[in-house]
Amino acid sequence: MDATAINEPGRDRSAASITLEDVGKTYPDGTVAVGDFSLEVRAGELAVLIGPSGCGKSTILRMINRLIEPTHGRILIDGQNVLERNPVELRRHIGYVIQNVGLFPHQNIRTNVGTVPRMLGWDKAKIAARSDELLELVGLDPARYSKRYPHELSGGQRQRVGVARALAADPLVLLMDEPFSAVDPIARGRLQEEFLKLQATVRKTIVLVTHDIDEAVRLGDRIAVLGEGGTLRQYAPPAELLSRPASAAVADFVGADRGIRRLAVTPIRTALQAGATADGKPTVDAGGTLYDALAAMLAADVSEVVVVENGQAIGTVSRAGLFEEHSRESRPAA
């Protein structure tokens, strides 16, 4: 894997698989932070690590880029064992976003974003162009923000700069440790929405740590629920995790209201009944979710909505049908 070549700007965006095989971390005092942990993250996928405090989420993340050295096991990026690479060189090709961003206060925003490209020896013009490209990508006008300093930005704006800096050298993978938890709930929701749009554009392989199950469900392609000692309790897409928890412990962790959360990640087509005309009923787009259908029903105080695609009615979703679909597989596994 020629990481330097892959990460040159102007080349096609790329992502790489991440494989953890029996990875563990035991400290000298005998504390087991992570036991034998195995996980596969497909290229271009966003995997979320979630679990109670002290379950090893951040430790696993930091072992991937070798900020913490594992005691045993193998970590592969695109099939190459990262433990066989120089750790400093490795980190320059892995994007890393942390909770409090960690921008350099004495450097302006453009210089902050260009940190890794400078380390890789890019010329100044290329660094400036790449920095401005990424500021534009994360929704910050370079003409307005590139010469500002971190203290002149809001918390949400600084977090966007942190994401831009992590993407500057076009890394194969992006690691994010509770990236949105330090901002207020309204800004957090906006950042999450913008981040989903950004991921749809760049399609990086991302491992994200959070303690917020709603954030995990909203962002993750798959969610890994961890227990004490870094044990893996379940690894599944959000809808499967919410509808079929692997154990009572997982069901307790994701919450008694997991059914409502599941509506937000279940396509509306799963409860679609063919044949419909609008007839004055509220409409919902076919690309929406069951949560959107329920919200429309409640807002209009009706028991049925019409599903439309390209302006044409293609069927209906009823309240009865919605809850029938919702309850079909809503119990935890024995």
Coordinates of C-alpha atoms in Angstrom, one line a residue:
M1 CA 0.0 0.0 0.0
D2 CA 1.7 3.2 -1.2
A3 CA 0.0 5.6 1.3
T4 CA 1.9 8.6 0.1
A5 CA 0.7 8.1 -3.5
I6 CA -2.8 7.4 -2.4
N7 CA -2.9 10.6 -0.3
E8 CA -1.7 13.0 -3.0
P9 CA -4.4 15.7 -3.6
G10 CA -6.1 15.5 -7.0
R11 CA -6.2 11.7 -7.0
D12 CA -9.5 9.8 -6.7
R13 CA -10.8 9.7 -3.1
S14 CA -10.1 6.4 -1.5
A15 CA -10.9 4.4 1.6
A16 CA -9.5 1.2 3.1
S17 CA -10.9 -1.6 5.2
I18 CA -9.9 -1.9 8.9
T19 CA -9.5 -5.3 10.5
L20 CA -8.9 -5.9 14.2
E21 CA -7.9 -9.4 15.0
D22 CA -7.9 -10.5 18.7
V23 CA -6.5 -7.0 19.7
G24 CA -6.0 -6.4 23.4
K25 CA -4.4 -4.0 25.8
T26 CA -3.2 -4.9 29.3
Y27 CA -1.4 -2.3 31.4
P28 CA 1.6 -3.2 33.6
D29 CA -0.5 -3.2 36.8
G30 CA -2.6 -6.0 35.3
T31 CA -5.6 -3.8 34.3
V32 CA -7.2 -5.2 31.1
A33 CA -8.5 -2.2 29.1
V34 CA -9.4 -4.3 26.1
G35 CA -9.6 -8.1 26.0
D36 CA -9.5 -10.1 22.7
F37 CA -11.3 -7.6 20.4
S38 CA -12.1 -8.4 16.8
L39 CA -13.9 -6.2 14.3
E40 CA -14.1 -5.6 10.5
V41 CA -14.9 -2.2 9.1
R42 CA -15.5 -2.3 5.3
A43 CA -13.9 0.4 3.1
G44 CA -16.1 3.5 3.0
E45 CA -18.2 2.5 6.0
L46 CA -18.8 4.5 9.1
A47 CA -18.5 2.2 12.2
V48 CA -19.5 3.5 15.6
L49 CA -18.0 2.3 18.9
I50 CA -20.4 2.8 21.8
G51 CA -20.6 1.5 25.4
P52 CA -20.4 2.5 29.0
S53 CA -17.5 4.6 30.4
G54 CA -14.3 2.6 30.8
C55 CA -15.2 -0.1 28.2
G56 CA -12.2 0.6 26.0
K57 CA -13.8 2.6 23.2
S58 CA -11.1 5.3 23.0
T59 CA -8.3 2.8 23.7
I60 CA -9.4 0.8 20.6
L61 CA -9.4 3.9 18.5
R62 CA -6.0 5.0 19.7
M63 CA -4.6 1.5 19.1
I64 CA -5.5 1.8 15.4
N65 CA -3.2 4.7 14.9
R66 CA -0.7 3.5 17.6
L67 CA -1.1 6.3 20.0
I68 CA -1.5 3.3 22.3
E69 CA 0.5 0.2 21.5
P70 CA -1.6 -3.0 21.7
T71 CA -0.4 -5.8 24.0
H72 CA -1.4 -8.4 21.4
G73 CA -3.3 -9.0 18.2
R74 CA -3.1 -7.6 14.7
I75 CA -4.5 -4.3 13.2
L76 CA -4.8 -4.3 9.4
I77 CA -5.5 -1.3 7.2
D78 CA -6.1 -2.4 3.6
G79 CA -4.5 -5.7 4.6
Q80 CA -1.3 -4.2 5.9
N81 CA -0.4 -4.7 9.5
V82 CA 0.0 -1.2 11.0
L83 CA 2.3 -2.6 13.8
E84 CA 4.9 -3.2 11.1
R85 CA 4.9 0.5 10.0
N86 CA 6.6 3.5 11.6
P87 CA 4.0 4.9 13.9
V88 CA 4.8 8.6 13.1
E89 CA 4.5 8.0 9.4
L90 CA 1.4 5.9 9.9
R91 CA -0.4 8.7 11.8
R92 CA 0.3 11.2 9.0
H93 CA -2.0 9.1 6.8
I94 CA -4.8 8.6 9.3
G95 CA -7.2 11.5 10.0
Y96 CA -7.8 12.0 13.7
V97 CA -10.5 14.2 15.2
I98 CA -10.9 14.6 18.9
Q99 CA -13.5 16.2 21.2
N100 CA -11.8 19.5 21.8
V101 CA -10.4 19.8 18.3
G102 CA -6.8 20.6 19.4
L103 CA -6.2 23.4 16.9
F104 CA -3.0 25.4 17.3
P105 CA -4.1 28.7 18.8
H106 CA -1.1 30.7 17.4
Q107 CA -1.8 29.6 13.8
N108 CA -4.6 30.8 11.5
I109 CA -7.2 28.5 10.2
R110 CA -5.6 27.9 6.8
T111 CA -2.3 27.0 8.5
N112 CA -4.0 24.7 10.9
V113 CA -5.7 22.8 8.1
G114 CA -2.4 22.4 6.3
T115 CA -0.5 20.9 9.2
V116 CA -0.2 17.3 7.9
P117 CA 0.5 18.3 4.2
R118 CA 3.4 20.5 5.5
M119 CA 4.8 17.5 7.4
L120 CA 4.6 15.5 4.1
G121 CA 6.6 18.1 2.3
W122 CA 3.9 19.5 0.0
D123 CA 4.7 22.9 -1.6
K124 CA 3.1 26.0 -0.2
A125 CA 0.7 26.6 -3.2
K126 CA -0.6 23.1 -3.0
I127 CA -1.1 23.3 0.7
A128 CA -3.0 26.6 0.4
A129 CA -5.2 25.2 -2.4
R130 CA -6.0 22.1 -0.4
S131 CA -6.8 24.0 2.8
D132 CA -9.2 26.3 0.9
E133 CA -10.8 23.3 -0.9
L134 CA -11.5 21.6 2.5
L135 CA -12.7 24.8 4.2
E136 CA -15.2 25.1 1.4
L137 CA -16.1 21.4 1.7
V138 CA -17.0 21.8 5.5
G139 CA -19.0 24.9 4.9
L140 CA -16.5 27.6 5.8
D141 CA -15.8 30.3 3.2
P142 CA -12.0 30.5 2.8
A143 CA -12.2 34.2 1.9
R144 CA -13.9 34.8 5.3
Y145 CA -12.3 32.3 7.6
S146 CA -8.9 31.2 6.4
K147 CA -7.0 34.0 8.0
R148 CA -8.9 33.9 11.3
Y149 CA -7.6 32.3 14.5
P150 CA -9.3 29.5 16.5
H151 CA -10.4 31.9 19.3
E152 CA -12.3 33.9 16.7
L153 CA -14.5 30.9 15.8
S154 CA -17.5 29.3 17.5
G155 CA -17.2 25.8 18.9
G156 CA -19.0 24.3 16.0
Q157 CA -16.8 26.2 13.5
R158 CA -13.7 24.9 15.2
Q159 CA -15.0 21.4 15.0
R160 CA -15.5 21.8 11.3
V161 CA -11.9 23.0 11.0
G162 CA -10.8 19.9 12.9
V163 CA -12.5 17.7 10.4
A164 CA -11.0 19.6 7.5
R165 CA -7.5 19.2 9.0
A166 CA -8.1 15.5 9.5
L167 CA -9.0 15.2 5.8
A168 CA -6.2 17.4 4.5
A169 CA -3.8 14.7 3.3
D170 CA -6.8 12.7 1.9
P171 CA -6.3 9.8 4.4
L172 CA -7.5 6.3 3.9
V173 CA -9.3 6.3 7.2
L174 CA -10.6 8.8 9.7
L175 CA -10.8 8.2 13.5
M176 CA -13.1 10.4 15.5
D177 CA -13.2 10.4 19.3
E178 CA -16.5 12.0 20.5
P179 CA -16.1 14.8 18.0
F180 CA -19.4 16.6 18.6
S181 CA -19.9 16.2 22.3
A182 CA -18.3 19.5 23.3
V183 CA -20.9 21.6 21.4
D184 CA -24.4 22.5 22.4
P185 CA -27.3 20.2 21.3
I186 CA -28.6 22.4 18.6
A187 CA -25.1 22.9 17.0
R188 CA -24.4 19.1 17.5
G189 CA -27.5 18.2 15.4
R190 CA -26.4 20.6 12.6
L191 CA -22.9 19.3 12.7
Q192 CA -24.1 15.7 12.5
E193 CA -26.3 16.5 9.5
E194 CA -23.4 18.3 7.8
F195 CA -21.1 15.5 8.5
L196 CA -23.4 13.0 6.9
K197 CA -23.5 15.1 3.8
L198 CA -19.7 15.4 3.9
Q199 CA -19.3 11.6 4.2
A200 CA -21.6 11.1 1.3
T201 CA -19.1 13.2 -0.7
V202 CA -15.7 11.8 0.5
R203 CA -16.8 8.2 1.5
K204 CA -13.9 7.6 3.9
T205 CA -13.6 4.6 6.2
I206 CA -14.5 6.1 9.6
V207 CA -14.4 4.7 13.2
L208 CA -16.3 7.0 15.5
V209 CA -16.5 6.8 19.3
T210 CA -19.5 8.2 21.1
H211 CA -21.5 7.7 24.3
D212 CA -24.7 9.0 22.7
I213 CA -26.9 6.2 21.2
D214 CA -29.0 8.7 19.2
E215 CA -25.8 9.9 17.5
A216 CA -24.7 6.4 16.9
V217 CA -28.0 5.5 15.2
R218 CA -28.0 8.7 13.2
L219 CA -24.4 8.4 11.9
G220 CA -23.4 4.8 11.9
D221 CA -23.6 2.3 9.0
R222 CA -22.9 -0.3 11.7
I223 CA -22.7 0.0 15.5
A224 CA -20.4 -1.9 17.8
V225 CA -21.8 -2.1 21.4
L226 CA -19.0 -2.8 23.9
G227 CA -19.1 -4.1 27.4
E228 CA -16.5 -3.9 30.2
G229 CA -13.0 -4.9 29.3
G230 CA -13.5 -4.1 25.6
T231 CA -15.8 -7.1 24.9
L232 CA -17.9 -6.9 21.8
R233 CA -21.6 -7.5 22.7
Q234 CA -23.1 -6.8 19.2
Y235 CA -22.0 -5.4 15.9
A236 CA -24.9 -4.6 13.5
P237 CA -26.6 -1.9 11.4
P238 CA -28.7 0.5 13.4
A239 CA -32.1 -1.0 12.4
E240 CA -30.9 -4.5 13.3
L241 CA -29.4 -3.4 16.6
L242 CA -32.6 -1.7 17.6
S243 CA -35.0 -4.3 16.4
R244 CA -33.0 -7.4 17.5
P245 CA -30.7 -6.7 20.4
A246 CA -28.4 -9.7 20.9
S247 CA -28.9 -9.8 24.6
A248 CA -30.8 -8.3 27.5
A249 CA -27.7 -6.2 28.3
V250 CA -27.7 -4.7 24.8
A251 CA -31.4 -4.1 25.0
D252 CA -30.9 -2.3 28.3
F253 CA -28.1 -0.2 26.9
V254 CA -29.9 1.0 23.7
G255 CA -32.9 1.9 25.9
A256 CA -36.6 1.0 26.2
D257 CA -37.4 3.6 23.6
R258 CA -35.3 1.8 21.0
G259 CA -38.5 1.2 19.0
I260 CA -38.9 5.0 18.3
R261 CA -35.3 5.2 17.3
R262 CA -35.7 2.3 14.9
L263 CA -38.5 4.1 13.1
A264 CA -35.9 6.8 12.2
V265 CA -33.6 4.3 10.4
T266 CA -36.3 2.1 8.8
P267 CA -37.2 3.0 5.2
I268 CA -40.8 4.0 4.6
R269 CA -41.1 1.3 1.8
T270 CA -41.0 -1.5 4.4
A271 CA -44.6 -0.6 5.4
L272 CA -45.8 0.6 2.0
Q273 CA -49.2 -0.6 0.7
A274 CA -49.5 -0.3 -3.0
G275 CA -52.2 1.8 -4.7
A276 CA -53.1 5.3 -3.7
T277 CA -54.4 8.7 -4.7
A278 CA -53.6 11.8 -2.7
D279 CA -57.2 12.8 -1.9
G280 CA -56.1 15.6 0.3
K281 CA -54.1 13.3 2.7
P282 CA -50.7 14.4 3.9
T283 CA -47.8 13.1 1.8
V284 CA -44.4 11.7 2.6
D285 CA -41.5 11.2 0.2
A286 CA -40.6 7.7 -0.7
G287 CA -37.1 8.3 0.4
G288 CA -38.2 9.0 4.0
T289 CA -38.4 6.8 7.0
L290 CA -41.2 5.3 9.2
Y291 CA -40.5 8.1 11.6
D292 CA -41.3 10.7 8.9
A293 CA -44.6 8.9 8.2
L294 CA -45.6 8.8 11.9
A295 CA -44.7 12.5 12.3
A296 CA -46.9 13.4 9.4
M297 CA -49.8 11.4 10.8
L298 CA -49.5 13.0 14.2
A299 CA -49.2 16.5 12.8
A300 CA -52.3 16.1 10.7
D301 CA -54.2 13.9 13.2
V302 CA -54.8 11.2 10.6
S303 CA -54.2 7.5 10.5
E304 CA -52.8 7.2 7.0
V305 CA -50.4 9.1 4.7
V306 CA -49.7 9.0 1.0
V307 CA -46.2 8.1 -0.2
V308 CA -45.0 10.0 -3.2
E309 CA -42.1 9.5 -5.6
N310 CA -41.2 12.0 -8.2
G311 CA -44.4 13.8 -7.5
Q312 CA -46.6 10.7 -8.1
A313 CA -48.5 8.7 -5.4
I314 CA -47.2 5.2 -5.2
G315 CA -49.0 3.9 -2.1
T316 CA -49.9 4.5 1.5
V317 CA -48.6 3.9 5.0
S318 CA -51.2 3.5 7.7
R319 CA -50.7 3.8 11.4
A320 CA -51.8 0.2 11.9
G321 CA -49.4 -1.0 9.2
L322 CA -46.6 1.1 10.6
F323 CA -46.9 -0.4 14.1
E324 CA -47.3 -3.9 12.7
E325 CA -44.0 -3.5 10.9
H326 CA -42.5 -1.9 14.0
S327 CA -43.5 -4.7 16.4
R328 CA -42.6 -7.6 14.0
E329 CA -39.0 -8.0 15.3
S330 CA -38.8 -5.7 18.3
R331 CA -37.9 -8.1 21.1
P332 CA -34.3 -8.8 22.2
A333 CA -32.8 -12.2 21.4
A334 CA -33.1 -14.8 24.1

